[in-house]
Structure formats: C-alpha cells, structure tokens
PDB file of C-alpha atoms in Angstrom:
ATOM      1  CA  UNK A   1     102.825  85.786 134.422  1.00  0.00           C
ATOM      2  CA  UNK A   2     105.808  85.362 131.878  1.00  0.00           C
ATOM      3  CA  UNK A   3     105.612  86.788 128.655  1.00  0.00           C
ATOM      4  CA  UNK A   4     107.611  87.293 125.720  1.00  0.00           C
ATOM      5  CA  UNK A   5     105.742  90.080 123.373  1.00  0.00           C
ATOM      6  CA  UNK A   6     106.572  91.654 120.473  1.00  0.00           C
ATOM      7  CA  UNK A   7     105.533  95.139 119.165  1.00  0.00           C
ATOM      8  CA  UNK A   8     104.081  94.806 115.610  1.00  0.00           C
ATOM      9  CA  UNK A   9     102.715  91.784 113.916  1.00  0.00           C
ATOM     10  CA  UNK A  10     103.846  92.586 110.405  1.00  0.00           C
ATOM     11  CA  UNK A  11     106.752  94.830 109.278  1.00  0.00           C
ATOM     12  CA  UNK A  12     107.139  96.095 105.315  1.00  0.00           C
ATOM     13  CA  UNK A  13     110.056  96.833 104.110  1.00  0.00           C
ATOM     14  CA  UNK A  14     111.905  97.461 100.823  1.00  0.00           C
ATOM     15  CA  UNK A  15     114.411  95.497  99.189  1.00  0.00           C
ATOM     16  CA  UNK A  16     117.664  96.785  99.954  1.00  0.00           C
ATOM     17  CA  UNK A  17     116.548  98.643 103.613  1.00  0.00           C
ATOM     18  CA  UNK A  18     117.206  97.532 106.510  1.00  0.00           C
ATOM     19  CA  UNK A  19     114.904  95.755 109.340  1.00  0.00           C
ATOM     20  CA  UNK A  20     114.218  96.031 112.667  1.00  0.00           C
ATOM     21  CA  UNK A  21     112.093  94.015 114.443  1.00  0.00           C
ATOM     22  CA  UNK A  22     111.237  94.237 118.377  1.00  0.00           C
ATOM     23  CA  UNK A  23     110.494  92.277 121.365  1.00  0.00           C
ATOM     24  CA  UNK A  24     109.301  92.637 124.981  1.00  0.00           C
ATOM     25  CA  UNK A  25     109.671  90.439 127.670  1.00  0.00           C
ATOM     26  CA  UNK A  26     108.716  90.322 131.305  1.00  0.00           C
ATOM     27  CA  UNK A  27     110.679  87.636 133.515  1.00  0.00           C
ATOM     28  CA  UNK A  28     113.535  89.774 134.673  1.00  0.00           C
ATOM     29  CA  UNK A  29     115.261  86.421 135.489  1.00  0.00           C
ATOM     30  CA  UNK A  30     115.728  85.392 131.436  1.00  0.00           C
ATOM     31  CA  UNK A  31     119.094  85.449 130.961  1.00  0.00           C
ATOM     32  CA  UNK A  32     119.397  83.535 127.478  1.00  0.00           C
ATOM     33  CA  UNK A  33     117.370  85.210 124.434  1.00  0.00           C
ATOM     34  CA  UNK A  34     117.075  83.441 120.882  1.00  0.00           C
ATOM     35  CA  UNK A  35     115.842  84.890 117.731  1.00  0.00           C
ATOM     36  CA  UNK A  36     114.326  82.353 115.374  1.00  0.00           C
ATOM     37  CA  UNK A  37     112.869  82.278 111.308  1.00  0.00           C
ATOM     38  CA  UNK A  38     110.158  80.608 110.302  1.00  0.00           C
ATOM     39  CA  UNK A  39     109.554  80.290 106.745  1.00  0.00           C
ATOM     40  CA  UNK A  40     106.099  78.736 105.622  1.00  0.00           C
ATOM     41  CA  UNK A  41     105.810  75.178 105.375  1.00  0.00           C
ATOM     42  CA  UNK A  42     109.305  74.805 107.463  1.00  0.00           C
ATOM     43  CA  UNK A  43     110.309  74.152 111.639  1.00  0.00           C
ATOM     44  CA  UNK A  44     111.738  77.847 113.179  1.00  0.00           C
ATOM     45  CA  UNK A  45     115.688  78.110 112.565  1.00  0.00           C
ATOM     46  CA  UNK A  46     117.932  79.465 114.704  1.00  0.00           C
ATOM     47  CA  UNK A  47     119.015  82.624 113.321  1.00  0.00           C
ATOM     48  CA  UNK A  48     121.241  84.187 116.949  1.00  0.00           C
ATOM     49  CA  UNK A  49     121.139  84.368 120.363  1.00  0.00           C
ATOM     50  CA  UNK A  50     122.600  86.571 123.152  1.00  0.00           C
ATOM     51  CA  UNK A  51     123.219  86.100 126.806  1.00  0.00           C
ATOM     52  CA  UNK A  52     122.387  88.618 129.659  1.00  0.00           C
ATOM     53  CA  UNK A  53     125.924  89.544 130.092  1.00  0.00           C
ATOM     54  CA  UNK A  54     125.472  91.375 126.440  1.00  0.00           C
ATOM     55  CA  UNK A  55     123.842  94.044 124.769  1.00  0.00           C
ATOM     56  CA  UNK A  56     124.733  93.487 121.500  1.00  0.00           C
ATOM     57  CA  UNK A  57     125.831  90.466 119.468  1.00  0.00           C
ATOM     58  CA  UNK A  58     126.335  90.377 116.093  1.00  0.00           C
ATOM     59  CA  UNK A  59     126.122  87.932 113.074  1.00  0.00           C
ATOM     60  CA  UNK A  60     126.375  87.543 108.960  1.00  0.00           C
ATOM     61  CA  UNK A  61     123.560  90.356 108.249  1.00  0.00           C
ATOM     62  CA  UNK A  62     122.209  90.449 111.320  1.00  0.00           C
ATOM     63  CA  UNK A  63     122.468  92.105 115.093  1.00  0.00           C
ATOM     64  CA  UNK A  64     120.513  91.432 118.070  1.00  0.00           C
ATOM     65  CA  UNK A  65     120.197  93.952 120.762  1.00  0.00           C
ATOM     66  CA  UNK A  66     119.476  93.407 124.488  1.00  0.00           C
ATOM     67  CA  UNK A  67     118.124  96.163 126.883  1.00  0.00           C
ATOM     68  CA  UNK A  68     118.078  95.042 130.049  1.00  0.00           C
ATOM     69  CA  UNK A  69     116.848  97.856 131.550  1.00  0.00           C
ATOM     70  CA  UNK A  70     113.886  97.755 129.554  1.00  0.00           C
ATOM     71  CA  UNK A  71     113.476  94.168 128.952  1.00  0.00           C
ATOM     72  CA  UNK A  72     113.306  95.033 125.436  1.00  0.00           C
ATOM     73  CA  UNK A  73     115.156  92.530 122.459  1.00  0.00           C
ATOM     74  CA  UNK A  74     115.600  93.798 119.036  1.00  0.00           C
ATOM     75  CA  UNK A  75     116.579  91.878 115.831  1.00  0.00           C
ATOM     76  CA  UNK A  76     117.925  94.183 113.253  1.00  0.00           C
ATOM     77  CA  UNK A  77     118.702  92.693 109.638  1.00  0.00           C
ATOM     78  CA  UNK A  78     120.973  94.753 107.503  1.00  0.00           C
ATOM     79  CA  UNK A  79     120.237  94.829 103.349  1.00  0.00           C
ATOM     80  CA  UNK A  80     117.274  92.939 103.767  1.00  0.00           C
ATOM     81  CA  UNK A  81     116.685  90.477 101.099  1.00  0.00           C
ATOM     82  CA  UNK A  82     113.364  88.436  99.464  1.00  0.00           C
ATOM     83  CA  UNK A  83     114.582  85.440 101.450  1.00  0.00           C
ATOM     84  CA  UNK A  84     114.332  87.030 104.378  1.00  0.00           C
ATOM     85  CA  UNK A  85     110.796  87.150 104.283  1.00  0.00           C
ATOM     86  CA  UNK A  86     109.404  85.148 107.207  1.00  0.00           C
ATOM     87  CA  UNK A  87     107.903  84.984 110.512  1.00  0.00           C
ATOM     88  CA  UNK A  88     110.376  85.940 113.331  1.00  0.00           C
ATOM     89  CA  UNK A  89     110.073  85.047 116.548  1.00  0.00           C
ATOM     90  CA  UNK A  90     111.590  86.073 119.849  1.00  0.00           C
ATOM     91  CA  UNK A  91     112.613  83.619 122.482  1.00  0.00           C
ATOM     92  CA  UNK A  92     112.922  83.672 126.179  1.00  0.00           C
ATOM     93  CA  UNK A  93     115.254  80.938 128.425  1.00  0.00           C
ATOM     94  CA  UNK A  94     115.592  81.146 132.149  1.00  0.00           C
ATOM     95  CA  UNK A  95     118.302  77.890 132.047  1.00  0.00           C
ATOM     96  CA  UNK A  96     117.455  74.702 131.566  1.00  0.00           C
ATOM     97  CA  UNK A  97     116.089  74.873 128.460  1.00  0.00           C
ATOM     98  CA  UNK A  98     112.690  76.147 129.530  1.00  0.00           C
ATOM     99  CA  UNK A  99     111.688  78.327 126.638  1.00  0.00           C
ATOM    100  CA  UNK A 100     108.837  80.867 125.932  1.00  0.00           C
ATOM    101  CA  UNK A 101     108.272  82.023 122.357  1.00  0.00           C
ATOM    102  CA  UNK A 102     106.542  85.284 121.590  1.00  0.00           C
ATOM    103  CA  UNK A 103     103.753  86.016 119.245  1.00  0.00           C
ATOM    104  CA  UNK A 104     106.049  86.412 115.989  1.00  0.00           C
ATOM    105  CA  UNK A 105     106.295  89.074 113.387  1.00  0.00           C
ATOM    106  CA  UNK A 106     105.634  88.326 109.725  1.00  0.00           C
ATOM    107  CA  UNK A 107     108.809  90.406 107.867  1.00  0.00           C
ATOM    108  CA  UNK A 108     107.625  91.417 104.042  1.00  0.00           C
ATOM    109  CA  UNK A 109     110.226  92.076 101.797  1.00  0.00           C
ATOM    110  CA  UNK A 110     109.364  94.397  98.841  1.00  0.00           C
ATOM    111  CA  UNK A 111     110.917  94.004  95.346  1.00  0.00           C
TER     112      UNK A 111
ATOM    113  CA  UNK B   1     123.911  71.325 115.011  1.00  0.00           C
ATOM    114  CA  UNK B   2     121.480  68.280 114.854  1.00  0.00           C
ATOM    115  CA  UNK B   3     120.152  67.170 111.695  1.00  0.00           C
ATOM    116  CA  UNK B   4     116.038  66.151 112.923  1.00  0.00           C
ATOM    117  CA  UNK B   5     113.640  64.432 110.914  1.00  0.00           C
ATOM    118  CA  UNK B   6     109.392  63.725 111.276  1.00  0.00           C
ATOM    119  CA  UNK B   7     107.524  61.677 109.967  1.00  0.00           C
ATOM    120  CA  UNK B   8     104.698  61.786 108.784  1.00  0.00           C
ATOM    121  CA  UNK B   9     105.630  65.530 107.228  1.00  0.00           C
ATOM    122  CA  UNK B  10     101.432  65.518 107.096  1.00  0.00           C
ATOM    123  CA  UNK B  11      98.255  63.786 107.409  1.00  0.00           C
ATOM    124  CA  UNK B  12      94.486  64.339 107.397  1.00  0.00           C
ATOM    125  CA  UNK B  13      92.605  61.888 109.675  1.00  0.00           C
ATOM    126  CA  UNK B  14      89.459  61.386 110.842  1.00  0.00           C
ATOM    127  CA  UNK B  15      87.610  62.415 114.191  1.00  0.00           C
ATOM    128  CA  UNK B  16      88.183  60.343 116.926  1.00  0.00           C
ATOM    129  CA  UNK B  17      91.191  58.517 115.918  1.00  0.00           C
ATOM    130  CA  UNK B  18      94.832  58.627 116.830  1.00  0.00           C
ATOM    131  CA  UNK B  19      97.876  60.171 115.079  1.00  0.00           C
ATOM    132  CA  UNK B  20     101.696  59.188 116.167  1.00  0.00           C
ATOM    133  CA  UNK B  21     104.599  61.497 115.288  1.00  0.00           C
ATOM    134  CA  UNK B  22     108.023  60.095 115.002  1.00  0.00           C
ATOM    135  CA  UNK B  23     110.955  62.365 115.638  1.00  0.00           C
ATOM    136  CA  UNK B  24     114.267  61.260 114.527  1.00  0.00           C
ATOM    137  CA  UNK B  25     117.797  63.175 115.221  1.00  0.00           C
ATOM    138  CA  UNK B  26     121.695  62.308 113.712  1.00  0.00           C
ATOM    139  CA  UNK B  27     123.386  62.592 117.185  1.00  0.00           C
ATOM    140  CA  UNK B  28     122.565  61.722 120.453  1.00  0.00           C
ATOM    141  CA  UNK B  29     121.011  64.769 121.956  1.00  0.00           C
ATOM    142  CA  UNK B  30     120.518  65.642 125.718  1.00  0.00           C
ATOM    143  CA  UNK B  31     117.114  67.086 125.601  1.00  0.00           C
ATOM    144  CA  UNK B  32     114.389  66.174 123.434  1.00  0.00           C
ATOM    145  CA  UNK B  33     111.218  68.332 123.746  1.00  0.00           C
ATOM    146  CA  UNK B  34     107.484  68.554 121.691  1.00  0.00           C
ATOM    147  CA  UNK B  35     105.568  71.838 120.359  1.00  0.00           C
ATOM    148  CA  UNK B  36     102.059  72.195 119.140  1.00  0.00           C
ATOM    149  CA  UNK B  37     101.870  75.840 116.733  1.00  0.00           C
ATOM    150  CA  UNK B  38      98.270  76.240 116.203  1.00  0.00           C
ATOM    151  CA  UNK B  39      97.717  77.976 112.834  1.00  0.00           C
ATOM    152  CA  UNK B  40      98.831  81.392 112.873  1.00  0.00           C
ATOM    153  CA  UNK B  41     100.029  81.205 116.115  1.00  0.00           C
ATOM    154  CA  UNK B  42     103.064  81.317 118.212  1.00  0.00           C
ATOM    155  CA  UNK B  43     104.874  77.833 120.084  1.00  0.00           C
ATOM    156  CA  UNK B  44     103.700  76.209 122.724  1.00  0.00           C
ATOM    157  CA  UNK B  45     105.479  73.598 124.345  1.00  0.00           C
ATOM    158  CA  UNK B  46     103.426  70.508 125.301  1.00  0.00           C
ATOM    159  CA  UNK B  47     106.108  68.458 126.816  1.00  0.00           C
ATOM    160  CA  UNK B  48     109.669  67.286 127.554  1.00  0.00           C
ATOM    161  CA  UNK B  49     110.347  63.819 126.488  1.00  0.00           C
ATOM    162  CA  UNK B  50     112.605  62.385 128.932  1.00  0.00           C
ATOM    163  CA  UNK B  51     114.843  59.291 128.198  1.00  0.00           C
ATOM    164  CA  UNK B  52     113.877  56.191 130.212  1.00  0.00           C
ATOM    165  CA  UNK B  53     111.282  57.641 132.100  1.00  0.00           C
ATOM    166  CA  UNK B  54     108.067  59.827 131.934  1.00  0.00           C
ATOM    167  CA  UNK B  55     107.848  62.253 130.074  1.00  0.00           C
ATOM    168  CA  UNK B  56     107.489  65.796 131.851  1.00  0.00           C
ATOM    169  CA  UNK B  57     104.163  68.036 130.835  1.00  0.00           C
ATOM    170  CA  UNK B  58     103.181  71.457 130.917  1.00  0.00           C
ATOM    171  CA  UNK B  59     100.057  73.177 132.092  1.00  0.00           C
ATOM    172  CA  UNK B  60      97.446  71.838 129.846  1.00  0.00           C
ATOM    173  CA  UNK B  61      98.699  68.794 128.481  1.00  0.00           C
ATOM    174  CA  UNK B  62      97.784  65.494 129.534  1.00  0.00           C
ATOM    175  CA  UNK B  63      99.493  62.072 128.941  1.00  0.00           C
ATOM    176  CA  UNK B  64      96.164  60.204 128.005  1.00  0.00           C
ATOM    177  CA  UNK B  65      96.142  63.105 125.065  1.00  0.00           C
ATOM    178  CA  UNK B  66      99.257  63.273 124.310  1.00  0.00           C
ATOM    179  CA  UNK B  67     101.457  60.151 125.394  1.00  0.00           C
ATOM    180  CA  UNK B  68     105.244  60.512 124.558  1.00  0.00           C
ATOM    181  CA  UNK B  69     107.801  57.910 124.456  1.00  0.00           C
ATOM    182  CA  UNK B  70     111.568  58.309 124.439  1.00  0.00           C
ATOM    183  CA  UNK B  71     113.351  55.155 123.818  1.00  0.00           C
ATOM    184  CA  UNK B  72     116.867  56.257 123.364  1.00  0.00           C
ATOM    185  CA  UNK B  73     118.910  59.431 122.705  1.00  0.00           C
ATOM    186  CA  UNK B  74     117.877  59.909 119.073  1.00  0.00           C
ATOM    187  CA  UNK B  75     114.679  59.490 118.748  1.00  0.00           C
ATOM    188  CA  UNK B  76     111.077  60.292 120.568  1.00  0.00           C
ATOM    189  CA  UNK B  77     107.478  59.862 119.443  1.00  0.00           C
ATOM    190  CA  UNK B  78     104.258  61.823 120.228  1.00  0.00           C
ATOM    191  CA  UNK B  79     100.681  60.646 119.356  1.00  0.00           C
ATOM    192  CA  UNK B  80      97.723  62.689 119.333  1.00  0.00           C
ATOM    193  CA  UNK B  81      94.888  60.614 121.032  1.00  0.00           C
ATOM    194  CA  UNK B  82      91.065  60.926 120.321  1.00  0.00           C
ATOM    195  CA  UNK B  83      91.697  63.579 117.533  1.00  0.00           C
ATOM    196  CA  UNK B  84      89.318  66.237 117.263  1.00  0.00           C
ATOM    197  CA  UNK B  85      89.156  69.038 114.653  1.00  0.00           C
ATOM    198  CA  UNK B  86      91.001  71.604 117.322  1.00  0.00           C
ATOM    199  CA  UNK B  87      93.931  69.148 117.272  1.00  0.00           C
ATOM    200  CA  UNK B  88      94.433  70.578 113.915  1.00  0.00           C
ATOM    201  CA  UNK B  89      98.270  72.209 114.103  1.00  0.00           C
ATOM    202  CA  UNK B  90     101.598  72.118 113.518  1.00  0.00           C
ATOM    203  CA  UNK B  91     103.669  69.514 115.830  1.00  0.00           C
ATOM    204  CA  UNK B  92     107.453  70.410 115.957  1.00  0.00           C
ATOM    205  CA  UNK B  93     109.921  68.120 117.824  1.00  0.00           C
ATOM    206  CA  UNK B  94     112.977  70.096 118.926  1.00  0.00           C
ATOM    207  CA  UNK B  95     116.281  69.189 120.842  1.00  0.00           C
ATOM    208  CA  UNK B  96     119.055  70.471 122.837  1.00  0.00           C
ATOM    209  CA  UNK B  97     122.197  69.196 123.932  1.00  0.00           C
ATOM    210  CA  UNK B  98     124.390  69.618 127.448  1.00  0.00           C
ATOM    211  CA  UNK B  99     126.471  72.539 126.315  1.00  0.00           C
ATOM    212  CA  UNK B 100     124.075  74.802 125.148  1.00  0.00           C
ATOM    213  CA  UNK B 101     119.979  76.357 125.739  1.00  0.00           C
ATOM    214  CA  UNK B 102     119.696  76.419 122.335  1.00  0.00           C
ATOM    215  CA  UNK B 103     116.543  74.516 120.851  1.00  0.00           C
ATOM    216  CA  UNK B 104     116.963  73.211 117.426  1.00  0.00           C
ATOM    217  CA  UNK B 105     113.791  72.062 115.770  1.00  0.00           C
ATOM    218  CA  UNK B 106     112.712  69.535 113.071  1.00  0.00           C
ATOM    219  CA  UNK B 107     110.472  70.571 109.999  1.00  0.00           C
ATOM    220  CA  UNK B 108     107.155  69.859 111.392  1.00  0.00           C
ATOM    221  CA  UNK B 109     103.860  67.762 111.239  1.00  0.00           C
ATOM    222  CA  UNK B 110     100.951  69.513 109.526  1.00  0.00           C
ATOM    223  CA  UNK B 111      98.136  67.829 111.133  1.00  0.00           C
ATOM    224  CA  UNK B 112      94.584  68.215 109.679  1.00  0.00           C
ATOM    225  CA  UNK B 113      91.730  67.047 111.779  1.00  0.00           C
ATOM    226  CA  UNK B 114      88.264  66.455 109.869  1.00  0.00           C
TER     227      UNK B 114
END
C-alpha cells in the first residue's frame, strides 16, 4: 500500500549546524510533496513544497530535495536555530488534495 | 493563506458522551477536510467535509462516529460520538483552496477522554 516513511525518528543537532532530515515514499504516482512543522501544542505549518517536475526547491533557510529515482524527499535546514525545534513531517499528494503524512521526525536543537 | 480557528482549543469529557468541534476559516476555501493525530503519532485523515452534501470518509471512519457538517464555505464542524478513552487525540481541521494542493491547518483540539 501507500506509504510515506521517514528514516530516523529524532535528529540532534547543534546550534549553528545544519539539518537534514529524510523521507521515503512509495506511490510512484505522487507528484506534489509538502514538508510541514509541528511545534507542541500547535496545528503542522507549512514550511515548502515541491512538485515532481523538480529536484530541488529552495526557501528562507531551508531546501527540499526530490529524488525521483529513489522516491526519496529530503528537508535540509541551514544554521539551524532553537526555534526550529519541532516535529517535521513529510507529505505525499497524488492531486486532488488527497494527502498522506509520514511518521514525523522530532528535530532537537542544542544550545 | 487562510487564517483557521477551533473551538473548543480543549476539553476533558466523560465516557460515553459527545464532543463537537467547530472549525472556522477568514476566506471562503474550496476544500475543507478533518484529521485525528493520536498522541505521538502521525495524521490521519478521517474525512472530507463537503459543502452541501455528505461528507466523504476514509477507511475506518464512520458517520454515526464521526458526523460532519459543512454549512457554507467557511466553516465545518466535527463531533466525536459515544466518546471513549481511545478517542483521546488531537483533531485538526485543515483547508485548501482551487489553485493549489496545499493543506493549511488550524491549531487543533486536544481532546481528553476519561
């Protein structure tokens, strides 16, 4: 069945470094990805998204990569910061607003 | 994008009873859809709220359960019937409009079931 996975469940990184977090997915036919933040007590926010026709889009801090080949998403945030600290999940469309969310990875940020 | 609001932002309530989640957006959005993110978990989506008609549910959720309305283009409800302590989650309303498959979602309702 579909599935949207993603490597590590927490990633620990110092202040300053940067991050990179990763993301499988199955369905060959996604052709709309979406990284969202989740900070505790709060809904996920939309943090950047990229379309099949990319493999590489890039934002204030951060850059998502898309490997088609391996069906493999990556999220990379540059200086990370305190407030970055989150859960991040992955996200999966094949049109129409159909939408499968992966298990999430908890980002620490080290002072 | 959308500015979305819940109510209630939490509650505890009592086995057997019913809870009703209002979701609340500034514009008039296309697509208006519910989430349930059991604690510690990822999202699952329970439904699509459809304007004027039925709503539309996935695998595993049932309208007696979880009955949705969708009055207008702003705003949707979702009650949690016959509550029961694995009811206990977050409920996130999210929305979407016609130019875009991006989801934007509301703050949440912390629901506590004892």
């Amino acid at each position: 069945g579909e599935s949207v996975g993603l490597h590590l469940p927490t990633l620990s990184v110092q202040e300053g470094d940067n991050s990179i977090i990763n993301c499988a997915y199955s369905n060959s036919a996604s052709d709309y990805f979406i990284w969202y933040k989740q900070e505790s007590g709060k809904g996920p926010q939309f943090i950047i998204d990229i379309r099949s026709n990319m493999d590489k889009r890039q934002g204030q801090r951060v850059t998502v990569l898309l490997n088609k080949t391996v069906k493999h998403l990556s999220l990379q945030i540059a200086a990370t910061q305190p407030g970055d600290s989150a859960v991040y999940f992955c996200a999966e469309n094949t049109g129409g607003f159909k939408t499968i969310f992966g298990a999430g990875t908890r980002l620490f940020v080290k002072a | 994008s959308a500015v979305i609001s819940q109510k209630p932002s939490r509650d505890i309530c009592q086995r057997g009873t019913s809870l009703t989640i209002q979701c609340q957006v500034d514009s008039q959005v296309t697509m208006m859809f519910w989430y349930r993110q059991q604690p510690g978990q990822s999202l699952t989506l329970i439904a699509t709220a459809n304007q004027g008609s039925e709503a539309t549910y996935e695998s595993g959720f049932v309208i007696d359960k979880f009955p949705i309305s969708r009055p207008n283009l702003t705003f949707s409800t979702l009650t949690v019937s016959n509550l029961s302590p694995e009811d206990s989650s977050i409920y996130l309303c999210s929305v979407g409009t016609s130019n875009t498959d991006t989801q934007y979602f509301g703050p949440g309702t912390r629901l506590t079931v004892l």
